[in-house]
Tab-separated table of C-alpha atoms in Angstrom:
chain	number	residue	atom	x	y	z
A	1	MET	CA	26.392	-52.030	-40.727
A	2	GLY	CA	27.320	-50.283	-37.456
A	3	ILE	CA	28.525	-51.959	-34.316
A	4	ARG	CA	24.994	-51.981	-32.794
A	5	GLY	CA	23.684	-53.650	-36.042
A	6	LEU	CA	26.340	-56.317	-35.822
A	7	VAL	CA	25.241	-57.054	-32.202
A	8	LEU	CA	21.625	-57.365	-33.320
A	9	ALA	CA	22.648	-59.533	-36.234
A	10	LEU	CA	24.422	-61.883	-33.850
A	11	GLU	CA	21.465	-62.054	-31.566
A	12	SER	CA	19.195	-63.067	-34.402
A	13	LEU	CA	21.378	-65.860	-35.695
A	14	ALA	CA	20.233	-69.358	-34.637
A	15	ILE	CA	22.805	-71.536	-32.874
A	16	ALA	CA	23.749	-74.665	-34.833
A	17	SER	CA	22.098	-77.922	-33.786
A	18	ASP	CA	24.837	-80.357	-34.746
A	19	SER	CA	28.223	-80.867	-33.031
A	20	SER	CA	30.280	-80.078	-36.179
A	21	GLY	CA	28.297	-76.860	-36.741
A	22	LEU	CA	28.719	-75.829	-33.101
A	23	ILE	CA	32.501	-76.233	-33.336
A	24	ASP	CA	32.579	-74.193	-36.497
A	25	GLU	CA	30.699	-71.464	-34.739
A	26	ILE	CA	32.894	-71.434	-31.739
A	27	ARG	CA	35.902	-71.132	-34.058
A	28	ASP	CA	34.242	-68.257	-35.986
A	29	LEU	CA	33.310	-66.477	-32.762
A	30	GLU	CA	36.884	-66.747	-31.530
A	31	GLU	CA	38.110	-65.154	-34.754
A	32	LEU	CA	35.549	-62.402	-34.346
A	33	LYS	CA	36.762	-61.730	-30.874
A	34	SER	CA	40.347	-61.329	-32.225
A	35	ALA	CA	39.156	-58.965	-34.916
A	36	ILE	CA	37.259	-56.895	-32.405
A	37	SER	CA	40.365	-56.819	-30.171
A	38	ALA	CA	42.300	-55.334	-33.199
A	39	ARG	CA	39.509	-52.872	-33.800
A	40	HIS	CA	39.634	-51.959	-30.051
A	41	ALA	CA	43.311	-51.210	-30.517
A	42	ARG	CA	42.904	-49.048	-33.554
A	43	ALA	CA	40.029	-47.081	-31.872
A	44	ALA	CA	42.014	-46.517	-28.688
A	45	VAL	CA	45.040	-45.156	-30.575
A	46	ALA	CA	42.773	-42.836	-32.633
A	47	PHE	CA	41.106	-41.697	-29.410
A	48	ASP	CA	44.512	-41.005	-27.792
A	49	LEU	CA	45.515	-38.855	-30.803
A	50	ALA	CA	42.227	-37.087	-30.881
A	51	GLN	CA	42.439	-36.261	-27.201
A	52	ARG	CA	46.029	-34.983	-27.520
A	53	ALA	CA	45.004	-32.775	-30.380
A	54	GLU	CA	42.096	-31.340	-28.368
A	55	GLN	CA	44.320	-30.763	-25.345
A	56	ALA	CA	46.918	-29.018	-27.504
A	57	GLN	CA	44.201	-26.658	-28.850
A	58	ALA	CA	43.091	-26.049	-25.230
A	59	GLY	CA	46.699	-24.942	-24.335
A	60	VAL	CA	47.554	-27.940	-22.247
A	61	PRO	CA	51.391	-28.219	-22.012
A	62	ALA	CA	52.939	-30.872	-24.184
A	63	ALA	CA	54.185	-32.863	-21.115
A	64	GLU	CA	50.709	-33.125	-19.799
A	65	ARG	CA	48.985	-34.128	-22.984
A	66	GLY	CA	47.333	-37.599	-22.896
A	67	MET	CA	46.589	-37.558	-19.167
A	68	GLY	CA	43.322	-39.184	-18.364
A	69	VAL	CA	43.127	-41.052	-21.790
A	70	ALA	CA	43.811	-44.438	-20.364
A	71	ALA	CA	41.301	-43.932	-17.627
A	72	GLN	CA	38.578	-43.063	-20.193
A	73	VAL	CA	39.494	-46.192	-22.245
A	74	ALA	CA	39.176	-48.221	-19.088
A	75	MET	CA	35.765	-46.916	-18.150
A	76	ALA	CA	34.514	-47.479	-21.781
A	77	ARG	CA	35.733	-51.132	-21.506
A	78	ARG	CA	34.542	-51.517	-17.975
A	79	GLU	CA	37.952	-52.189	-16.728
A	80	SER	CA	40.105	-50.780	-13.986
A	81	PRO	CA	42.264	-47.691	-14.660
A	82	HIS	CA	45.373	-49.904	-14.245
A	83	LYS	CA	44.251	-52.399	-16.916
A	84	GLY	CA	43.087	-49.444	-19.065
A	85	SER	CA	46.575	-48.170	-19.047
A	86	ARG	CA	47.959	-51.557	-20.009
A	87	LEU	CA	45.354	-51.880	-22.814
A	88	LEU	CA	46.256	-48.474	-24.220
A	89	GLY	CA	49.935	-49.350	-24.192
A	90	LEU	CA	49.161	-52.547	-25.951
A	91	ALA	CA	47.084	-50.785	-28.551
A	92	LYS	CA	49.857	-48.245	-29.266
A	93	ALA	CA	52.532	-51.044	-29.625
A	94	LEU	CA	50.373	-53.024	-32.012
A	95	VAL	CA	49.164	-50.120	-34.200
A	96	MET	CA	52.376	-48.096	-34.299
A	97	GLU	CA	55.196	-50.556	-33.964
A	98	MET	CA	53.990	-54.215	-34.634
A	99	PRO	CA	51.864	-54.239	-37.833
A	100	ARG	CA	52.280	-57.963	-38.535
A	101	THR	CA	51.171	-58.930	-35.074
A	102	LEU	CA	48.229	-56.620	-35.397
A	103	ALA	CA	47.415	-58.276	-38.737
A	104	ALA	CA	47.472	-61.701	-37.148
A	105	LEU	CA	45.131	-60.394	-34.503
A	106	GLU	CA	42.711	-59.032	-37.135
A	107	SER	CA	42.690	-62.319	-39.037
A	108	GLY	CA	42.185	-64.507	-35.884
A	109	GLN	CA	45.594	-66.223	-36.038
A	110	LEU	CA	46.373	-64.742	-32.604
A	111	ASN	CA	44.020	-63.801	-29.769
A	112	GLU	CA	44.389	-60.721	-27.687
A	113	TRP	CA	46.292	-62.473	-24.916
A	114	ARG	CA	48.894	-63.988	-27.171
A	115	ALA	CA	49.341	-60.690	-28.996
A	116	THR	CA	49.919	-59.257	-25.491
A	117	LEU	CA	52.622	-61.786	-24.828
A	118	LEU	CA	54.485	-60.618	-27.964
A	119	VAL	CA	54.235	-57.027	-26.994
A	120	LYS	CA	55.371	-57.712	-23.456
A	121	GLU	CA	58.398	-59.688	-24.481
A	122	THR	CA	59.568	-56.969	-26.766
A	123	ALA	CA	58.878	-54.030	-24.538
A	124	CYS	CA	62.528	-53.443	-23.724
A	125	LEU	CA	63.560	-52.953	-27.353
A	126	SER	CA	63.704	-49.806	-29.348
A	127	VAL	CA	60.982	-49.009	-31.871
A	128	GLU	CA	63.254	-50.179	-34.743
A	129	ASP	CA	64.247	-53.412	-33.047
A	130	ARG	CA	60.718	-54.253	-31.930
A	131	ALA	CA	59.535	-53.717	-35.600
A	132	ALA	CA	62.398	-56.055	-36.751
A	133	VAL	CA	61.346	-58.749	-34.307
A	134	ASP	CA	57.751	-58.370	-35.514
A	135	GLU	CA	59.012	-58.831	-39.104
A	136	GLU	CA	61.128	-61.794	-38.135
A	137	LEU	CA	58.367	-63.670	-36.352
A	138	ALA	CA	55.699	-62.614	-38.824
A	139	PRO	CA	52.737	-63.846	-36.781
A	140	ASP	CA	50.323	-63.035	-39.692
A	141	THR	CA	51.847	-65.865	-41.831
A	142	GLY	CA	50.796	-68.541	-39.320
A	143	THR	CA	54.091	-68.743	-37.579
A	144	PHE	CA	52.432	-69.670	-34.335
A	145	ASP	CA	49.790	-71.910	-35.578
A	146	GLY	CA	49.435	-74.715	-32.961
A	147	ALA	CA	51.851	-73.023	-30.615
A	148	GLY	CA	51.005	-72.524	-26.972
A	149	ASP	CA	51.741	-69.557	-24.698
A	150	LYS	CA	55.203	-70.878	-23.659
A	151	ALA	CA	56.345	-71.476	-27.249
A	152	ILE	CA	55.233	-67.833	-28.176
A	153	ILE	CA	57.142	-66.400	-25.189
A	154	SER	CA	60.247	-68.375	-25.941
A	155	ALA	CA	60.301	-67.433	-29.598
A	156	ALA	CA	59.754	-63.710	-28.772
A	157	ARG	CA	62.494	-63.795	-26.070
A	158	ALA	CA	64.977	-65.431	-28.344
A	159	ALA	CA	64.260	-62.898	-31.181
A	160	ALA	CA	64.516	-60.002	-28.785
A	161	TYR	CA	67.775	-61.221	-27.388
A	162	ARG	CA	69.253	-61.575	-30.800
A	163	ARG	CA	68.386	-58.039	-31.708
A	164	ASP	CA	69.533	-56.328	-28.495
A	165	PRO	CA	71.134	-58.612	-25.758
A	166	ARG	CA	72.134	-55.698	-23.678
A	167	SER	CA	68.536	-54.283	-23.294
A	168	VAL	CA	67.244	-57.786	-22.451
A	169	ALA	CA	69.942	-58.231	-19.818
A	170	GLN	CA	69.225	-54.690	-18.283
A	171	ARG	CA	65.560	-55.591	-18.203
A	172	ALA	CA	66.250	-58.729	-16.221
A	173	SER	CA	68.395	-56.694	-13.811
A	174	HIS	CA	65.771	-54.011	-13.416
A	175	ALA	CA	63.088	-56.642	-12.615
A	176	ALA	CA	64.597	-57.079	-9.135
A	177	THR	CA	63.457	-53.487	-8.321
A	178	GLU	CA	59.886	-54.559	-8.740
A	179	ARG	CA	59.944	-57.042	-6.000
A	180	THR	CA	56.839	-56.793	-3.836
A	181	VAL	CA	54.335	-58.588	-1.628
A	182	SER	CA	50.580	-58.488	-2.238
A	183	LEU	CA	47.494	-59.901	-0.628
A	184	ARG	CA	44.185	-60.854	-2.295
A	185	PRO	CA	41.114	-62.749	-1.037
A	186	ALA	CA	40.578	-66.543	-1.539
A	187	PRO	CA	37.396	-68.493	-1.002
A	188	ASP	CA	36.344	-69.704	2.358
A	189	THR	CA	37.903	-66.899	4.522
A	190	MET	CA	41.299	-67.626	3.113
A	191	THR	CA	43.879	-65.280	1.428
A	192	TYR	CA	46.577	-65.469	-1.157
A	193	LEU	CA	49.857	-63.906	0.186
A	194	THR	CA	52.140	-63.589	-2.913
A	195	ALA	CA	55.735	-62.537	-2.928
A	196	LEU	CA	57.452	-61.457	-6.230
A	197	LEU	CA	61.183	-62.087	-5.486
A	198	PRO	CA	64.368	-62.409	-7.437
A	199	VAL	CA	64.832	-65.995	-8.324
A	200	ALA	CA	67.767	-66.694	-5.874
A	201	GLN	CA	65.794	-65.220	-2.875
A	202	GLY	CA	62.586	-67.000	-3.915
A	203	VAL	CA	64.230	-70.387	-4.248
A	204	ALA	CA	66.084	-69.803	-0.917
A	205	VAL	CA	62.813	-68.995	0.898
A	206	TYR	CA	61.000	-71.996	-0.570
A	207	ALA	CA	63.965	-74.324	0.289
A	208	ALA	CA	64.113	-73.081	3.931
A	209	LEU	CA	60.350	-73.696	4.343
A	210	SER	CA	60.696	-77.111	2.714
A	211	ARG	CA	63.572	-78.150	5.062
A	212	THR	CA	61.570	-77.104	8.084
A	213	ALA	CA	58.524	-78.999	6.923
A	214	ASP	CA	60.522	-82.151	6.292
A	215	SER	CA	62.229	-81.838	9.669
A	216	VAL	CA	58.953	-81.352	11.538
A	217	ARG	CA	57.114	-84.066	9.682
A	218	SER	CA	59.938	-86.580	10.460
A	219	SER	CA	59.385	-85.819	14.242
A	220	GLY	CA	55.785	-87.082	13.981
A	221	ASP	CA	53.841	-83.848	13.288
A	222	GLU	CA	50.558	-84.808	11.771
A	223	ARG	CA	50.090	-81.601	9.686
A	224	THR	CA	50.601	-81.882	6.044
A	225	ARG	CA	53.791	-80.589	4.457
A	226	GLY	CA	51.927	-77.563	2.994
A	227	GLN	CA	50.346	-76.760	6.281
A	228	ILE	CA	53.642	-76.790	8.037
A	229	MET	CA	55.194	-74.571	5.409
A	230	ALA	CA	52.360	-72.072	5.676
A	231	ASP	CA	52.381	-72.021	9.472
A	232	THR	CA	56.174	-71.560	9.526
A	233	LEU	CA	56.027	-68.633	7.144
A	234	THR	CA	53.442	-66.954	9.249
A	235	GLU	CA	55.353	-67.449	12.548
A	236	ARG	CA	58.654	-66.345	11.049
A	237	VAL	CA	57.268	-63.204	9.467
A	238	THR	CA	55.089	-62.087	12.444
A	239	GLY	CA	57.374	-63.482	15.166
A	240	THR	CA	54.352	-64.870	16.993
A	241	PRO	CA	52.903	-68.402	17.258
A	242	GLY	CA	49.727	-68.350	15.198
A	243	GLY	CA	50.711	-65.074	13.541
A	244	VAL	CA	48.147	-62.764	15.198
A	245	ALA	CA	49.654	-59.894	17.186
A	246	GLY	CA	49.082	-56.198	17.396
A	247	ILE	CA	46.631	-56.093	14.423
A	248	ASN	CA	43.591	-54.021	13.877
A	249	LEU	CA	40.564	-55.819	12.517
A	250	ASN	CA	37.545	-53.827	11.386
A	251	LEU	CA	34.412	-56.024	11.257
A	252	VAL	CA	31.100	-54.534	9.899
A	253	ILE	CA	28.181	-56.462	11.285
A	254	THR	CA	24.468	-56.179	12.146
A	255	ASP	CA	23.100	-56.500	15.691
A	256	ARG	CA	20.920	-59.281	14.442
A	257	MET	CA	23.922	-61.301	13.435
A	258	LEU	CA	25.767	-60.940	16.648
A	259	PHE	CA	22.978	-61.139	19.201
A	260	GLN	CA	20.158	-63.040	17.513
A	261	GLY	CA	22.175	-65.636	15.557
A	262	ASP	CA	21.094	-64.161	12.125
A	263	SER	CA	22.841	-65.603	9.055
A	264	GLU	CA	23.530	-62.138	7.518
A	265	PRO	CA	27.221	-62.249	6.537
A	266	ALA	CA	29.653	-59.687	7.919
A	267	ARG	CA	32.454	-57.740	6.068
A	268	LEU	CA	36.020	-57.790	7.230
A	269	ASP	CA	37.971	-54.742	6.162
A	270	GLY	CA	40.797	-55.683	3.822
A	271	TYR	CA	39.266	-59.081	2.920
A	272	GLY	CA	35.524	-58.870	2.106
A	273	ILE	CA	32.478	-60.841	3.014
A	274	VAL	CA	32.809	-63.443	5.763
A	275	PRO	CA	30.231	-65.956	7.084
A	276	ALA	CA	28.161	-65.005	10.118
A	277	GLU	CA	29.325	-68.025	12.199
A	278	TRP	CA	33.000	-67.181	11.434
A	279	ALA	CA	32.418	-63.529	12.534
A	280	ARG	CA	30.709	-64.629	15.679
A	281	ALA	CA	33.542	-66.891	16.516
A	282	LEU	CA	35.939	-63.915	16.721
A	283	PHE	CA	33.919	-62.775	19.738
A	284	VAL	CA	33.573	-66.158	21.380
A	285	ASP	CA	36.439	-68.498	20.471
A	286	GLU	CA	39.399	-66.296	19.744
A	287	PRO	CA	41.611	-65.492	22.697
A	288	SER	CA	41.786	-61.707	21.951
A	289	GLY	CA	41.537	-58.380	23.486
A	290	LEU	CA	38.541	-56.536	22.100
A	291	GLU	CA	37.787	-52.962	21.678
A	292	ASP	CA	34.271	-52.337	20.344
A	293	GLN	CA	33.055	-49.285	18.674
A	294	VAL	CA	29.265	-49.811	18.292
A	295	HIS	CA	27.410	-47.420	15.999
A	296	ARG	CA	23.628	-48.078	16.347
A	297	GLY	CA	21.517	-46.692	13.486
A	298	ARG	CA	20.816	-43.011	13.220
A	299	GLU	CA	21.008	-42.321	16.913
A	300	GLY	CA	24.791	-42.865	16.690
A	301	THR	CA	25.171	-44.199	20.224
A	302	GLU	CA	28.551	-45.612	20.900
A	303	ARG	CA	29.618	-48.331	23.382
A	304	ARG	CA	33.167	-49.508	24.025
A	305	GLU	CA	34.185	-52.758	25.637
A	306	ARG	CA	37.745	-53.895	26.439
A	307	THR	CA	38.781	-57.359	27.593
A	308	GLU	CA	42.509	-58.091	28.283
A	309	ARG	CA	43.955	-61.524	27.453
A	310	SER	CA	47.527	-62.329	27.492
A	311	GLU	CA	48.258	-64.331	24.426
A	312	PHE	CA	47.314	-61.870	21.747
A	313	ALA	CA	46.842	-58.206	21.275
A	314	VAL	CA	44.077	-57.933	18.708
A	315	LEU	CA	42.052	-54.727	18.228
A	316	LEU	CA	38.674	-55.736	16.864
A	317	ARG	CA	36.156	-52.937	15.948
A	318	ARG	CA	32.555	-53.831	15.479
A	319	LEU	CA	30.775	-51.296	13.287
A	320	TYR	CA	27.034	-51.613	13.361
A	321	THR	CA	24.742	-50.726	10.362
A	322	ALA	CA	21.359	-49.201	10.531
A	323	PRO	CA	18.427	-51.497	9.930
A	324	GLY	CA	17.070	-51.522	6.441
A	325	SER	CA	19.495	-49.044	4.855
A	326	GLY	CA	22.639	-50.595	6.111
A	327	GLU	CA	24.080	-47.138	6.397
A	328	LEU	CA	26.958	-46.382	8.722
A	329	LEU	CA	26.982	-43.355	11.231
A	330	THR	CA	27.260	-39.951	9.599
A	331	MET	CA	30.104	-37.682	10.708
A	332	ASP	CA	30.849	-34.073	9.828
A	333	SER	CA	33.802	-31.735	10.135
A	334	LYS	CA	34.695	-28.123	9.216
A	335	ALA	CA	38.330	-29.073	8.755
A	336	ARG	CA	40.116	-28.649	5.422
A	337	PHE	CA	41.437	-32.244	5.803
A	338	PHE	CA	39.375	-35.215	6.899
A	339	PRO	CA	40.062	-36.110	10.548
A	340	GLN	CA	41.466	-39.544	11.129
A	341	ARG	CA	38.248	-40.965	12.539
A	342	LEU	CA	36.273	-39.813	9.493
A	343	ARG	CA	39.094	-41.050	7.214
A	344	SER	CA	38.872	-44.411	8.723
A	345	PHE	CA	35.074	-44.381	8.488
A	346	ILE	CA	35.173	-43.566	4.764
A	347	GLN	CA	37.690	-46.249	4.154
A	348	LEU	CA	35.542	-48.876	5.848
A	349	ARG	CA	32.475	-47.684	3.883
A	350	ASP	CA	34.192	-47.662	0.405
A	351	ASN	CA	36.426	-50.680	0.941
A	352	THR	CA	38.348	-50.169	-2.358
A	353	CYS	CA	38.871	-47.266	-4.798
A	354	ARG	CA	35.478	-45.815	-5.708
A	355	THR	CA	36.330	-45.032	-9.342
A	356	PRO	CA	34.011	-47.198	-11.518
A	357	TYR	CA	35.520	-50.522	-12.358
A	358	CYS	CA	38.626	-49.924	-10.127
A	359	ASP	CA	39.097	-52.031	-7.109
A	360	ALA	CA	42.624	-51.002	-6.247
A	361	PRO	CA	43.479	-50.374	-2.523
A	362	ILE	CA	42.430	-46.979	-1.116
A	363	ARG	CA	45.445	-44.597	-0.788
A	364	HIS	CA	43.740	-41.238	-0.622
A	365	ILE	CA	40.584	-39.949	1.131
A	366	ASP	CA	39.511	-36.843	-0.704
A	367	HIS	CA	36.559	-34.510	-1.314
A	368	VAL	CA	34.145	-35.499	-4.091
A	369	ILE	CA	33.469	-31.776	-4.746
A	370	PRO	CA	36.909	-30.218	-4.154
A	371	TRP	CA	37.508	-27.961	-1.113
A	372	HIS	CA	38.520	-25.139	-3.441
A	373	SER	CA	35.155	-25.382	-5.231
A	374	GLY	CA	33.180	-25.107	-2.056
A	375	GLY	CA	33.058	-28.788	-1.176
A	376	SER	CA	32.727	-29.373	2.632
A	377	THR	CA	34.400	-32.025	4.757
A	378	HIS	CA	31.714	-34.478	5.636
A	379	LEU	CA	30.872	-38.103	5.002
A	380	HIS	CA	28.858	-37.731	1.887
A	381	ASN	CA	31.455	-35.479	0.275
A	382	GLY	CA	34.278	-37.896	0.921
A	383	ALA	CA	35.453	-40.803	-1.173
A	384	GLY	CA	38.235	-43.330	-0.930
A	385	LEU	CA	40.403	-43.462	-4.015
A	386	CYS	CA	43.650	-45.043	-5.251
A	387	GLU	CA	46.494	-42.512	-5.912
A	388	ALA	CA	46.239	-42.778	-9.716
A	389	CYS	CA	42.424	-42.164	-9.764
A	390	ASN	CA	42.672	-39.291	-7.329
A	391	HIS	CA	45.170	-37.563	-9.634
A	392	THR	CA	43.180	-38.361	-12.792
A	393	LYS	CA	39.953	-36.600	-11.502
A	394	GLU	CA	41.934	-33.365	-11.196
A	395	ASN	CA	42.620	-33.215	-14.942
A	396	PRO	CA	40.640	-30.737	-17.015
A	397	GLY	CA	37.221	-31.902	-18.167
A	398	TRP	CA	36.730	-34.420	-15.352
A	399	ALA	CA	33.911	-33.968	-12.712
A	400	VAL	CA	32.681	-36.044	-9.862
A	401	ALA	CA	29.404	-35.646	-7.922
A	402	SER	CA	27.503	-37.420	-5.194
A	403	MET	CA	24.181	-38.812	-6.375
A	404	PRO	CA	20.961	-39.507	-4.251
A	405	GLY	CA	20.469	-43.134	-3.486
A	406	ASP	CA	20.041	-45.830	-0.915
A	407	VAL	CA	23.823	-46.158	-0.598
A	408	HIS	CA	26.586	-43.621	-1.290
A	409	THR	CA	26.722	-43.139	-5.051
A	410	LEU	CA	29.323	-41.253	-7.084
A	411	GLN	CA	28.810	-40.130	-10.816
A	412	VAL	CA	32.023	-39.521	-12.719
A	413	ARG	CA	31.851	-37.379	-15.886
A	414	THR	CA	34.781	-37.718	-18.364
A	415	PRO	CA	36.005	-35.016	-20.756
A	416	THR	CA	33.959	-36.611	-23.507
A	417	GLY	CA	30.730	-36.151	-21.667
A	418	HIS	CA	30.157	-39.785	-20.688
A	419	ASN	CA	28.902	-40.527	-17.247
A	420	TYR	CA	29.697	-43.586	-15.113
A	421	GLN	CA	28.317	-44.416	-11.642
A	422	SER	CA	29.917	-46.197	-8.663
A	423	LYS	CA	28.141	-47.308	-5.518
A	424	ALA	CA	29.711	-48.019	-2.266
A	425	PRO	CA	29.622	-51.744	-1.715
A	426	PRO	CA	26.643	-53.146	0.165
A	427	LEU	CA	27.084	-53.569	3.839
A	428	PRO	CA	25.601	-56.163	6.166
A	429	GLY	CA	21.905	-55.347	6.720
A	430	HIS	CA	21.551	-53.414	3.520
A	431	LYS	CA	18.248	-54.001	1.612
A	432	PRO	CA	18.536	-52.569	-1.905
A	433	THR	CA	15.737	-50.355	-3.240
A	434	ARG	CA	13.693	-52.290	-5.864
A	435	LEU	CA	12.184	-50.545	-8.747
A	436	THR	CA	8.382	-50.911	-9.067
A	437	ASN	CA	6.203	-50.578	-12.101
């Protein structure tokens, strides 16, 4: 029975009607998921080997073989290229270096996440030491039956340290070089600002915010402790009460939302969809200096307004969308590189990397059809991409083209001949085309 036949067989099975039978089915399905994850790993490794062999026959230098493999795995699994790279790395570790962990995954004694934990905690070891830890823990014998994530992590760390304490210590030292700050959207026009810091600095930052909050609360401030900590962090980082100073906000709206009180939501660049009332409040309630760039439909008329207020210096661009299509103003250029205004325009339109299933921040604005292949520098031949995806599409066998549609659509063709499409995210005012019989 092929994979498609297995899917059809599952669809034809009746769901149990009693509680005991339903629990048994849930257990069986979980074991099936684990077995499929193991099959995924084996298929990914086989694909990597096949691609490397084909690239060798095509004369690709040894150092460049394997490029683009993780991106193809990601698209096939409908994941981002970054996660595709992690999944391919996981597959290689399981198939080539940790056979007992792979066996536990195939039998359902481990799920994919817990197998990932074992791979992650042994990543600093040599191939021989990782295989020894795999043998010591022997997950396929039921070593981790009933164990939670923390227990698995602790066991793997202890075994790894016994095998090679120096590598584990070096890994901990290297971790400090990966310190970073990231931002991601949260519900209700909030965001998660996350800092990955060495433990000493992280504890020190939290302690300082805690002391300030306790002091302010003791003086009668009615804000909660968490609110004071958040406000203090914002003010100390930005150096401004309220934390808003010298920033550039790009707000994509419809004229109906702004002037007629329509409920069509807006989109704030760098965050995502925001409620109409919240967006209107930026123009009415916020004490800010405004610079408006208004693009009205296909006529492309532009109006700028500027209001000076002393407390804040906020640059707020209102970008209008055409009625019905929700399309932004078209721009054109004969330049080799995209002019800054056109680059900004494409970034606003695409929002995140346009590679299918990738939502990484845009780092490059590049031609869909390359300049050296006759591609011109205009809006429909431009796309926002993350750095990794922009490099991937330059590998042999990859092709990207713009497709006709109600919004800007890209089609990515991989070296195996598979096609994937990506549409620019819908903008306020966009009405999708509906298929009719």
